[in-house]
PDB file of C-alpha atoms and ligand atoms in Angstrom:
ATOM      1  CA  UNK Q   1      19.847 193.486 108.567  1.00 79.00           C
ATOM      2  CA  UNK Q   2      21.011 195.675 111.423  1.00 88.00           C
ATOM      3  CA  UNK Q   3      22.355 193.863 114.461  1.00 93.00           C
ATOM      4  CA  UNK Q   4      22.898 194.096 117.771  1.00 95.00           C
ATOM      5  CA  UNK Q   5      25.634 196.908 117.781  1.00 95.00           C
ATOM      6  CA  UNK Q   6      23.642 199.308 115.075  1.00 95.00           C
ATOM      7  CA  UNK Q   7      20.708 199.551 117.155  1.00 97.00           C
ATOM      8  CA  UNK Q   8      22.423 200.262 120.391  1.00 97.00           C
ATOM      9  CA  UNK Q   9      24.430 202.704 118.447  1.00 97.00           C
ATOM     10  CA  UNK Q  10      21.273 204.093 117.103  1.00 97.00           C
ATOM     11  CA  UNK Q  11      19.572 204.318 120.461  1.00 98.00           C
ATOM     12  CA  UNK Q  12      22.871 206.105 121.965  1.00 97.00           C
ATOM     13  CA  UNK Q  13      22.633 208.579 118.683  1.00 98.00           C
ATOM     14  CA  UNK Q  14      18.445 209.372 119.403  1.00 98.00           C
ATOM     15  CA  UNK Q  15      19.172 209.289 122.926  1.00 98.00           C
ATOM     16  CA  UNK Q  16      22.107 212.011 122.610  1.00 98.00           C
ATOM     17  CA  UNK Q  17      19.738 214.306 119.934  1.00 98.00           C
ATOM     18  CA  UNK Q  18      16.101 213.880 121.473  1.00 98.00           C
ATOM     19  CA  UNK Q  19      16.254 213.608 125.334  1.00 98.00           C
ATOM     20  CA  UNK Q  20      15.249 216.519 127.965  1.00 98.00           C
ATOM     21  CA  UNK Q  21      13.794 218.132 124.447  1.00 98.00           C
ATOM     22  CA  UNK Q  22      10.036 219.075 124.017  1.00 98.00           C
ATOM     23  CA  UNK Q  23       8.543 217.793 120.499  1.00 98.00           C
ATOM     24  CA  UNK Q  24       7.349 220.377 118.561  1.00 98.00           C
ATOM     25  CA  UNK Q  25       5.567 217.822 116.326  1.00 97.00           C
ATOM     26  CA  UNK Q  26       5.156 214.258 115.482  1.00 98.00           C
ATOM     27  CA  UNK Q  27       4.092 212.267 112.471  1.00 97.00           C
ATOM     28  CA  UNK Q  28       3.520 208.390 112.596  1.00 97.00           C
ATOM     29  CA  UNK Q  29       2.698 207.316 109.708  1.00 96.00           C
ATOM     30  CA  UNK Q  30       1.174 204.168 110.002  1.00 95.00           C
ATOM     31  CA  UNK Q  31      -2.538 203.051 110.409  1.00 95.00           C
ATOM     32  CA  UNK Q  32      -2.771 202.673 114.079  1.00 95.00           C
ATOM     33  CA  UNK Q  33      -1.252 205.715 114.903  1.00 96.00           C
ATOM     34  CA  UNK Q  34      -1.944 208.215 112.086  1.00 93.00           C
ATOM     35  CA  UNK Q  35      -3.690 210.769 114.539  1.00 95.00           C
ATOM     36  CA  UNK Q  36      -1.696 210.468 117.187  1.00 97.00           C
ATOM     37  CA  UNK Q  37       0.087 213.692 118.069  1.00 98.00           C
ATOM     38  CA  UNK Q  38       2.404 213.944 120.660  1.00 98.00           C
ATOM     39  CA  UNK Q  39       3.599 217.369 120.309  1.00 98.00           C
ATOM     40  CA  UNK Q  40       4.481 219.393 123.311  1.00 98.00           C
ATOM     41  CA  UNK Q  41       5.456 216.281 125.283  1.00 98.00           C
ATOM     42  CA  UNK Q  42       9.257 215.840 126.405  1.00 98.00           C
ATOM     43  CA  UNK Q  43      11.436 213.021 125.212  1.00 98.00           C
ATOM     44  CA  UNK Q  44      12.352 210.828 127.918  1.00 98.00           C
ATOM     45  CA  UNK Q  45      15.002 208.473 126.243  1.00 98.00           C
ATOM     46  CA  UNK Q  46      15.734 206.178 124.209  1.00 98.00           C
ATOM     47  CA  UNK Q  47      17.282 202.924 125.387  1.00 97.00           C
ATOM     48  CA  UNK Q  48      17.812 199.345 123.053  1.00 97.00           C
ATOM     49  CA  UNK Q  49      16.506 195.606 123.719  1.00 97.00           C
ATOM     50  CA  UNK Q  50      18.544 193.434 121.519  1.00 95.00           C
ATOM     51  CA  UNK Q  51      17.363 194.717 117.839  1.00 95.00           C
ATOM     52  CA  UNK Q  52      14.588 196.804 119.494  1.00 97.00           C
ATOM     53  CA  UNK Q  53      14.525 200.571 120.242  1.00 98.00           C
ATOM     54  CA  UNK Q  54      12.409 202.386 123.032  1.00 98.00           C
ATOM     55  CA  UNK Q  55      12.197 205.800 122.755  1.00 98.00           C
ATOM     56  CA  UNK Q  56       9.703 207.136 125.849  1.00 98.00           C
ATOM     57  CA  UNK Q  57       7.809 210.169 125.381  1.00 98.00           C
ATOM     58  CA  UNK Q  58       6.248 211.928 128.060  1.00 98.00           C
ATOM     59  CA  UNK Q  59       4.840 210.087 131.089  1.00 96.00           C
ATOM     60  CA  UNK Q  60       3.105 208.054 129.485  1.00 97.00           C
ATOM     61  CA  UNK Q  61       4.231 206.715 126.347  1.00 98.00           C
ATOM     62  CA  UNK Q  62       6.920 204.593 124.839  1.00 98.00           C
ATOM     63  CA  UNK Q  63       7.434 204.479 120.958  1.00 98.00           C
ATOM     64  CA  UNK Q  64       8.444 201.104 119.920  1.00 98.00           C
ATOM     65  CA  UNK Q  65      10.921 200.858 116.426  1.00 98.00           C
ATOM     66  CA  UNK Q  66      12.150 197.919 114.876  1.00 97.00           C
ATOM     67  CA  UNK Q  67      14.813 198.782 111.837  1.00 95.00           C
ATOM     68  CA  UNK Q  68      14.198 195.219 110.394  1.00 93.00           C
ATOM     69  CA  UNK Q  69      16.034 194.778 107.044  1.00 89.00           C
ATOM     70  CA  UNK Q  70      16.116 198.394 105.521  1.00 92.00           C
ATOM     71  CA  UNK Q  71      15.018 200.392 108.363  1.00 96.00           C
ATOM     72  CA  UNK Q  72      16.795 203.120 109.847  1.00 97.00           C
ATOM     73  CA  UNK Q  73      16.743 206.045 111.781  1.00 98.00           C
ATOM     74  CA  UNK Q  74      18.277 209.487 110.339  1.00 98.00           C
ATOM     75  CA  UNK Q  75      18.965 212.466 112.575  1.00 98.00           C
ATOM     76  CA  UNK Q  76      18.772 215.963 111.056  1.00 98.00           C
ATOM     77  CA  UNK Q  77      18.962 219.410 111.794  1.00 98.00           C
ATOM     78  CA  UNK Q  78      15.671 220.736 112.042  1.00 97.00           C
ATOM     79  CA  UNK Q  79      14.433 222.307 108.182  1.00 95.00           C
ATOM     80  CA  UNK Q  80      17.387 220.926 106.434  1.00 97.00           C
ATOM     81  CA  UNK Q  81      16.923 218.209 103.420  1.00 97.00           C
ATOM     82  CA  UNK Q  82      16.454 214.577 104.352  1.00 98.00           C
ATOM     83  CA  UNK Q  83      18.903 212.106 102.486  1.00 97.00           C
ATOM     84  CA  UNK Q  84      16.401 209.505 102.025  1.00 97.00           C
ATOM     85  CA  UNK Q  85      12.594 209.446  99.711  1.00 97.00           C
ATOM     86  CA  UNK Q  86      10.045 210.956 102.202  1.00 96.00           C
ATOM     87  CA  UNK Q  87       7.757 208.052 101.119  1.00 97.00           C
ATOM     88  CA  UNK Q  88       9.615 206.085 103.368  1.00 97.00           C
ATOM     89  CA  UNK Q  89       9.404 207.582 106.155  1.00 98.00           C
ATOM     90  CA  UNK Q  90       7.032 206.106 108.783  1.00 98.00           C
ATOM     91  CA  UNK Q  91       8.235 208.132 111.868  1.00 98.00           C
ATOM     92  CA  UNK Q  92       9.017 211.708 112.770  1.00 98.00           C
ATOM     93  CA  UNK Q  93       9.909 213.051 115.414  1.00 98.00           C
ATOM     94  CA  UNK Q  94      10.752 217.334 115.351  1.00 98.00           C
ATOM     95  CA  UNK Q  95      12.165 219.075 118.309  1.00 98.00           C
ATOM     96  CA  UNK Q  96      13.959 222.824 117.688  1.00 98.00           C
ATOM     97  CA  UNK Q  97      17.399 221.413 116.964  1.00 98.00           C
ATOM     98  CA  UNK Q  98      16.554 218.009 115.330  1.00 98.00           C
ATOM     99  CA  UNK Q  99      14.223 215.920 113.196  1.00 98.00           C
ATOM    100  CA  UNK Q 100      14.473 212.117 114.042  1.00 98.00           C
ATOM    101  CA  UNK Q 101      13.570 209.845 110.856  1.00 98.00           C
ATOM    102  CA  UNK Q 102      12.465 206.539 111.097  1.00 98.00           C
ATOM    103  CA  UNK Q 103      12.621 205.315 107.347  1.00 98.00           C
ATOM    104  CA  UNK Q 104      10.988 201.879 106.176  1.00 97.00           C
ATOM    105  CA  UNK Q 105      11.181 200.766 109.480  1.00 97.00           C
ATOM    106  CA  UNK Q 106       9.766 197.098 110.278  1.00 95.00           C
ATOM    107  CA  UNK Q 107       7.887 198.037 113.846  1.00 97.00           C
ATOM    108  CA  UNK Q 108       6.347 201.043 114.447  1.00 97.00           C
ATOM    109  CA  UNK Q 109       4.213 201.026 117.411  1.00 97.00           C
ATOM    110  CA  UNK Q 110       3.131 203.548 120.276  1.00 98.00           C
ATOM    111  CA  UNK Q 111       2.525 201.504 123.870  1.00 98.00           C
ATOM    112  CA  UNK Q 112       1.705 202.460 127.580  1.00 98.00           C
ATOM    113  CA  UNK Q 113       5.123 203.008 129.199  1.00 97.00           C
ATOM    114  CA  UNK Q 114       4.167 200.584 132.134  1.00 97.00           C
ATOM    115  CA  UNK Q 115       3.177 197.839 128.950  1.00 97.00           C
ATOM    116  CA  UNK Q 116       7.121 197.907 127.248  1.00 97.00           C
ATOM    117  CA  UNK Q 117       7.257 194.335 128.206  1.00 96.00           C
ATOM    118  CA  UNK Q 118       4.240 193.145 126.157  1.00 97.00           C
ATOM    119  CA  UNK Q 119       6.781 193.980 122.978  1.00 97.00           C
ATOM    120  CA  UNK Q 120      10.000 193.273 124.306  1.00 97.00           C
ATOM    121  CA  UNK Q 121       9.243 191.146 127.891  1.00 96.00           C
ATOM    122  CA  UNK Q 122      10.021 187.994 125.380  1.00 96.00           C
ATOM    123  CA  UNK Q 123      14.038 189.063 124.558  1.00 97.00           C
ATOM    124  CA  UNK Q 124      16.292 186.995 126.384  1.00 98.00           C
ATOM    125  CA  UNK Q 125      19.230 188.751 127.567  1.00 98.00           C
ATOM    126  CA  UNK Q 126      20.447 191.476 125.595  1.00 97.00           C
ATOM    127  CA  UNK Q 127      24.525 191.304 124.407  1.00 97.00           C
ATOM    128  CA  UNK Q 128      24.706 195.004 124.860  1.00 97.00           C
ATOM    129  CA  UNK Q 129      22.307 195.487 127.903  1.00 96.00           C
ATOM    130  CA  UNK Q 130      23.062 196.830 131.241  1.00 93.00           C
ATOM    131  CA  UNK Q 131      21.605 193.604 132.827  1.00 93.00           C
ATOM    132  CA  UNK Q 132      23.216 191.259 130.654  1.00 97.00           C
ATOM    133  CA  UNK Q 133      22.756 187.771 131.987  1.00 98.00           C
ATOM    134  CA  UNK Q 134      25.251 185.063 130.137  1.00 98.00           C
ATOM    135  CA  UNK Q 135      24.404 182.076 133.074  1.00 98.00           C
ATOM    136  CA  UNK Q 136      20.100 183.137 131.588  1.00 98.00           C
ATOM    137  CA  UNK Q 137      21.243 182.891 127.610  1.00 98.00           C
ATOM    138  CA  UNK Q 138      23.350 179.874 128.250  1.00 98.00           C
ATOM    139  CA  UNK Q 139      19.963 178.120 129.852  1.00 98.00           C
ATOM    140  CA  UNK Q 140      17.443 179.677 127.161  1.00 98.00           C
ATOM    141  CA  UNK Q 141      20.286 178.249 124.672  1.00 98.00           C
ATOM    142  CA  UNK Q 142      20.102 174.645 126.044  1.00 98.00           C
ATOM    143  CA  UNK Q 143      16.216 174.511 126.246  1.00 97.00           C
ATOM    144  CA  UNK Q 144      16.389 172.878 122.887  1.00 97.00           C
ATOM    145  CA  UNK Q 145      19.772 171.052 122.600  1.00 97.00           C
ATOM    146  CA  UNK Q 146      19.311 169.250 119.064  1.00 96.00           C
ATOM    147  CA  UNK Q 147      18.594 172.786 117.520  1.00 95.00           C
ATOM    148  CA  UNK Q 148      21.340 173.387 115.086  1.00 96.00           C
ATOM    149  CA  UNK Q 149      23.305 176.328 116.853  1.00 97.00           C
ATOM    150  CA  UNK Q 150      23.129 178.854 113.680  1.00 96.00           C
ATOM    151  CA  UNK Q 151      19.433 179.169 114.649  1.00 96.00           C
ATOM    152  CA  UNK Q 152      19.687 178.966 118.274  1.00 97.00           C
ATOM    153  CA  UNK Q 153      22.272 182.151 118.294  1.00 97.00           C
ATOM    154  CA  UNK Q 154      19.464 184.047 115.930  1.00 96.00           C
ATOM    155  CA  UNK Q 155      16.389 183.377 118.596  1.00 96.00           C
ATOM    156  CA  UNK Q 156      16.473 186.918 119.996  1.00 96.00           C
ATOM    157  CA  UNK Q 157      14.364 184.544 122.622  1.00 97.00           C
ATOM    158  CA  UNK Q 158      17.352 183.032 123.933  1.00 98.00           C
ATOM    159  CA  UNK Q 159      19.867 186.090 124.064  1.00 97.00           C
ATOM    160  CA  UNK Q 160      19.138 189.447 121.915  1.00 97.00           C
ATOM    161  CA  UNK Q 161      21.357 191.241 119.663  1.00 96.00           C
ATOM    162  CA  UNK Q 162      22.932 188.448 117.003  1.00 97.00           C
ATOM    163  CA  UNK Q 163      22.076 188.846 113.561  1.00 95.00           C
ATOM    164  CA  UNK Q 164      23.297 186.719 110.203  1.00 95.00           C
ATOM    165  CA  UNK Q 165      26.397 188.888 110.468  1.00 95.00           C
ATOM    166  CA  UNK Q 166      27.692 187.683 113.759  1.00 97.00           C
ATOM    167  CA  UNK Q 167      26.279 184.225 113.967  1.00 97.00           C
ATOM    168  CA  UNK Q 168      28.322 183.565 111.067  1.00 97.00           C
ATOM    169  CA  UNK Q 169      31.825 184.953 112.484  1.00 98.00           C
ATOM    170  CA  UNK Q 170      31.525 184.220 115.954  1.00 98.00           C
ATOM    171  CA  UNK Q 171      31.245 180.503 114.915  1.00 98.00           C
ATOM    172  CA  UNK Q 172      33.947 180.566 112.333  1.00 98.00           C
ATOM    173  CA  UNK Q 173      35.869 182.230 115.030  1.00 98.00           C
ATOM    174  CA  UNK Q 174      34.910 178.967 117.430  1.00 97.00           C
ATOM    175  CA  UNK Q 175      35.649 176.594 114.547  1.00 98.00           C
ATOM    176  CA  UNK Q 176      32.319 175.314 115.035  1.00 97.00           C
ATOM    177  CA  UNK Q 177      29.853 174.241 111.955  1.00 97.00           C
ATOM    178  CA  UNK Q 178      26.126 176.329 111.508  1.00 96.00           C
ATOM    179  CA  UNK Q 179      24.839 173.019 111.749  1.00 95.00           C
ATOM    180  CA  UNK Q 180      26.396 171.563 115.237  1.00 96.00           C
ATOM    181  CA  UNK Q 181      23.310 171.025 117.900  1.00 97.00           C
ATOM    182  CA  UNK Q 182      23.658 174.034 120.073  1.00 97.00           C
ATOM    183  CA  UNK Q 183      23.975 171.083 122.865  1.00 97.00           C
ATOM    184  CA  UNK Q 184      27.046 169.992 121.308  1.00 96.00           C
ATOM    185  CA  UNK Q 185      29.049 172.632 120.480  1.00 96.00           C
ATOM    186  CA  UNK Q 186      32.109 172.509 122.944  1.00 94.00           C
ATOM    187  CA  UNK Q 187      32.223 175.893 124.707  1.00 95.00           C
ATOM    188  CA  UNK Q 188      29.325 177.475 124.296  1.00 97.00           C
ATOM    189  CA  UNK Q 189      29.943 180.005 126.851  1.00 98.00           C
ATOM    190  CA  UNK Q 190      33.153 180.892 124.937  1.00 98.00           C
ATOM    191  CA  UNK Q 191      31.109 181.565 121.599  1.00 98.00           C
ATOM    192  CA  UNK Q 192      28.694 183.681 123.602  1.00 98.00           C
ATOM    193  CA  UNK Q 193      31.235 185.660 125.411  1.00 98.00           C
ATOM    194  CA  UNK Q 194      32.435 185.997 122.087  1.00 98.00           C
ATOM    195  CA  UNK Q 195      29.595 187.505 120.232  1.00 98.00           C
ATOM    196  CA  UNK Q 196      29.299 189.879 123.149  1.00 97.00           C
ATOM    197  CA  UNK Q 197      32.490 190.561 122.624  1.00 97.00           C
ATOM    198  CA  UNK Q 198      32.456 191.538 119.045  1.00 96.00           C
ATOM    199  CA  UNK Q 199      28.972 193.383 119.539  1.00 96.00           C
ATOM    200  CA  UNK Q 200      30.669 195.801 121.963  1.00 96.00           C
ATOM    201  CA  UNK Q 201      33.782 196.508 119.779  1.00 94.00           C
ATOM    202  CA  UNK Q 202      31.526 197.088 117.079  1.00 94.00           C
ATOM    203  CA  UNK Q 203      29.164 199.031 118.627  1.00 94.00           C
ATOM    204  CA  UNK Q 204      30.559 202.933 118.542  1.00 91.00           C
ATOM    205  CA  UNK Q 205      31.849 202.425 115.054  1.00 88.00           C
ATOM    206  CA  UNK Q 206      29.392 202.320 111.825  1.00 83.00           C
ATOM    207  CA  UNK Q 207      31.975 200.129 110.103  1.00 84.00           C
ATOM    208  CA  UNK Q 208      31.108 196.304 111.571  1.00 86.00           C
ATOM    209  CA  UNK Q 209      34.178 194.650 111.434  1.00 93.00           C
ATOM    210  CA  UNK Q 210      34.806 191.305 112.774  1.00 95.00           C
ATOM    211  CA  UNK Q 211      38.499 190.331 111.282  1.00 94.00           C
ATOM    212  CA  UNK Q 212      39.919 193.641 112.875  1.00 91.00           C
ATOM    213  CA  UNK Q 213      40.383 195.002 109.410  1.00 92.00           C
ATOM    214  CA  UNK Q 214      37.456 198.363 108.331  1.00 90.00           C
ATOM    215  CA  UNK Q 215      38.641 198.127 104.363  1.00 91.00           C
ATOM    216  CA  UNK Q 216      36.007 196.985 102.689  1.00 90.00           C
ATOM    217  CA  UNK Q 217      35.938 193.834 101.650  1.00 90.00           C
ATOM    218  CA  UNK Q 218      38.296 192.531 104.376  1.00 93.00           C
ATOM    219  CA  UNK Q 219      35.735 192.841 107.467  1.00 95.00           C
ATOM    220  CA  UNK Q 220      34.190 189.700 107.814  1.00 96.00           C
ATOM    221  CA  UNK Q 221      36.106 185.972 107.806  1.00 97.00           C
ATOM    222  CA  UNK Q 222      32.841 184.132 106.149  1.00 98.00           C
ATOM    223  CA  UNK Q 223      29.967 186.537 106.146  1.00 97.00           C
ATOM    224  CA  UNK Q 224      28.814 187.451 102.367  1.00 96.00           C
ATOM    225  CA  UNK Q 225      31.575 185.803 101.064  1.00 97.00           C
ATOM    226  CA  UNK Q 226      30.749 182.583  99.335  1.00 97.00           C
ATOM    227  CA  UNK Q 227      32.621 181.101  97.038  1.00 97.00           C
ATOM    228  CA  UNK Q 228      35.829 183.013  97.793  1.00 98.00           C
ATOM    229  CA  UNK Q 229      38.749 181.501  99.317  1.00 98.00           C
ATOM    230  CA  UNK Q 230      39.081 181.242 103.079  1.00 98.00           C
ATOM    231  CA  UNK Q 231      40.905 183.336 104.685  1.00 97.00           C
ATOM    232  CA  UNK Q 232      42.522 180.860 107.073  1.00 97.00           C
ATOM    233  CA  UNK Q 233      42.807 177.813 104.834  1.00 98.00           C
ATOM    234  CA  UNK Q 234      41.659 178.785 101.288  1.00 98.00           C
ATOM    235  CA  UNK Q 235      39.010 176.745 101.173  1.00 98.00           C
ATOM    236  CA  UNK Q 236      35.890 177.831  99.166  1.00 98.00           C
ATOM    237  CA  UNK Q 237      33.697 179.484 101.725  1.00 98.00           C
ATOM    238  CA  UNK Q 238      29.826 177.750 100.918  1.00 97.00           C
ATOM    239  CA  UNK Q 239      26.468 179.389 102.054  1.00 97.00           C
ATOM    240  CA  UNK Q 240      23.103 177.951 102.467  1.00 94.00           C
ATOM    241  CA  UNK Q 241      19.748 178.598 103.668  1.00 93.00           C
ATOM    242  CA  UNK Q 242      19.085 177.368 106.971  1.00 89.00           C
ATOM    243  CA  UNK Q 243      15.813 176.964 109.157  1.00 84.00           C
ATOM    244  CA  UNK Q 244      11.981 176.603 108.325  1.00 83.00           C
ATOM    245  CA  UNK Q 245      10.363 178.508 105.774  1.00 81.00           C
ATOM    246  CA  UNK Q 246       9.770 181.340 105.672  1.00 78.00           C
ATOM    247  CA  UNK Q 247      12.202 182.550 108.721  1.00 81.00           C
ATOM    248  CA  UNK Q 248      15.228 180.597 106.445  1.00 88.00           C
ATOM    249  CA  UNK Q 249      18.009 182.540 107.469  1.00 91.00           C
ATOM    250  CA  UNK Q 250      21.044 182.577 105.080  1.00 93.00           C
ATOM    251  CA  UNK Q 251      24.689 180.853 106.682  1.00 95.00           C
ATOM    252  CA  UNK Q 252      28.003 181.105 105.987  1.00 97.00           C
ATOM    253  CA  UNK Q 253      31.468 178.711 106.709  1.00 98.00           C
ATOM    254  CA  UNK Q 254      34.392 177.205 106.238  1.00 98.00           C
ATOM    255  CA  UNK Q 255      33.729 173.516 105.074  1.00 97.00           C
ATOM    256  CA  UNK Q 256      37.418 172.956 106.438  1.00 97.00           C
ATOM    257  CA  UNK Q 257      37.631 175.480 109.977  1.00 98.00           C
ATOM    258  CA  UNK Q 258      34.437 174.546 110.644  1.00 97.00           C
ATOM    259  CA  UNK Q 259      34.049 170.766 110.112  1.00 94.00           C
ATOM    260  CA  UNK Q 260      30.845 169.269 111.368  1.00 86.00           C
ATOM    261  CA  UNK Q 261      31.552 166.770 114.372  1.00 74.00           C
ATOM    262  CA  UNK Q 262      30.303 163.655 114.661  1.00 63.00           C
ATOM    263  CA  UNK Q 263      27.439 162.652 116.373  1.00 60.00           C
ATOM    264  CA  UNK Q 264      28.523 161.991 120.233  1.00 58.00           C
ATOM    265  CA  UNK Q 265      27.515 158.070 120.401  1.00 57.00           C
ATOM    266  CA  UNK Q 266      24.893 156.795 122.284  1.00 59.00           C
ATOM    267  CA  UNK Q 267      25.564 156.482 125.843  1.00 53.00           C
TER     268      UNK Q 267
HETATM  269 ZN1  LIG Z 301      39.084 177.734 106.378  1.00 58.10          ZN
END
């Protein structure tokens, strides 16, 4: 699933192609929106929230995308072959120089400009945002102390741009088990300045790499990699499913960086 750095990098690559550029036609192809045609209006911009993308069209309207698991957006020169099965496509946006894509994206939705927060207004802070707020995520964080901090790190409620990817590296990074209570773990603000950290090198490069290394194969510490040897220690790396159905999210760690702490005792 995209994360936090592909959609900002998507935004800045829609944002680059579309804006101060009059749409010479539009196709949404989804239920709600099949006759809407927004043709001759200008594009605005297009700006991320966490995972979500805003892409404001004319005065009055902002087109809200979600890339979800397989979504993405595809930017090509106006009349030349797409690289993906038009079936999938559930968005398009043509302007002289370039046809914007959507493919099998998750969200697809056309709002009232002065109504964006009634689909993002419930993000906490956003890793890559302009207003970033880390003293805001650490609080949302904390609301819920016994939450295992795997899960807390994914609530896009709490701070917005962490997928599976980056939960699982920034807390291999930390040393810290999936399953420590996000009240618990010892530097929290250190693992969130972390994540932000890795979002923003990540985010102008399509190769997400988290160990410093783009070869394939050698990006991630943990991520996707069960069952192989650690890269610190050697250890076997294990996965497992964590969270309620049906949001169970898949994790990944070091039994031996990552060592779950004891409870603190009773005080
Ligand atoms: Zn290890």
């Amino acid at each position: 699933m995209p994360e936090g750095d592909t959609v900002w990098r998507t935004a800045l690559h829609l944002d680059r192609a579309l804006t101060g550029s009059e749409l010479l036609g539009t196709d949404f192809r989804v239920p709600a929106h099949a006759t809407l045609d927004l043709s001759g209006q200008q594009v605005v911009a297009t700006v991320s929230r966490g995972k979500h993308l805003l892409t404001r069209i004319g005065e009055q309207h902002t087109l809200h995308t979600h890339l979800k698991m397989e979504g993405a957006w595809h930017l090509y020169r106006t009349g030349t072959r797409w690289r993906r099965p038009a079936h999938e496509a559930r968005v398009v946006l043509r302007t002289e120089q370039w046809t914007a894509v959507g493919f099998a994206l998750g969200i697809v939705e056309v709002v009232a400009r002065d109504a964006e927060n009634t689909v993002v207004g419930h993000l906490g802070p956003d890793l890559l945002g302009p207003d970033w707020d880390e003293e805001e995520a650490l609080h949302r964080l904390l609301v819920d102390p016994a939450r295992p901090v795997a899960e807390a790190l994914l609530d896009q409620r709490c701070l917005a741009g962490v997928g599976d990817v980056y939960k699982a590296e920034v807390l291999f990074l930390m040393g810290v088990s999936p399953l420590t209570p996000v009240g618990d773990v010892p530097d929290l603000r250190r693992t969130v300045r972390l994540a932000r950290q890795l979002l923003t090198a990540n985010r102008l490069t399509p190769t997400q790499a988290t160990t410093g290394v783009t070869r394939r194969g050698e990006q991630n510490w943990v991520f996707g990699r069960a069952g192989k040897p650690c890269r610190r220690c050697g250890t076997r790396v294990e996965s497992e499913l964590q969270g309620q159905q049906p949001r169970q999210r898949i994790t990944y760690w070091c039994p031996s960086c990552q060592p779950v702490r004891q409870p603190r005792a009773p005080s």
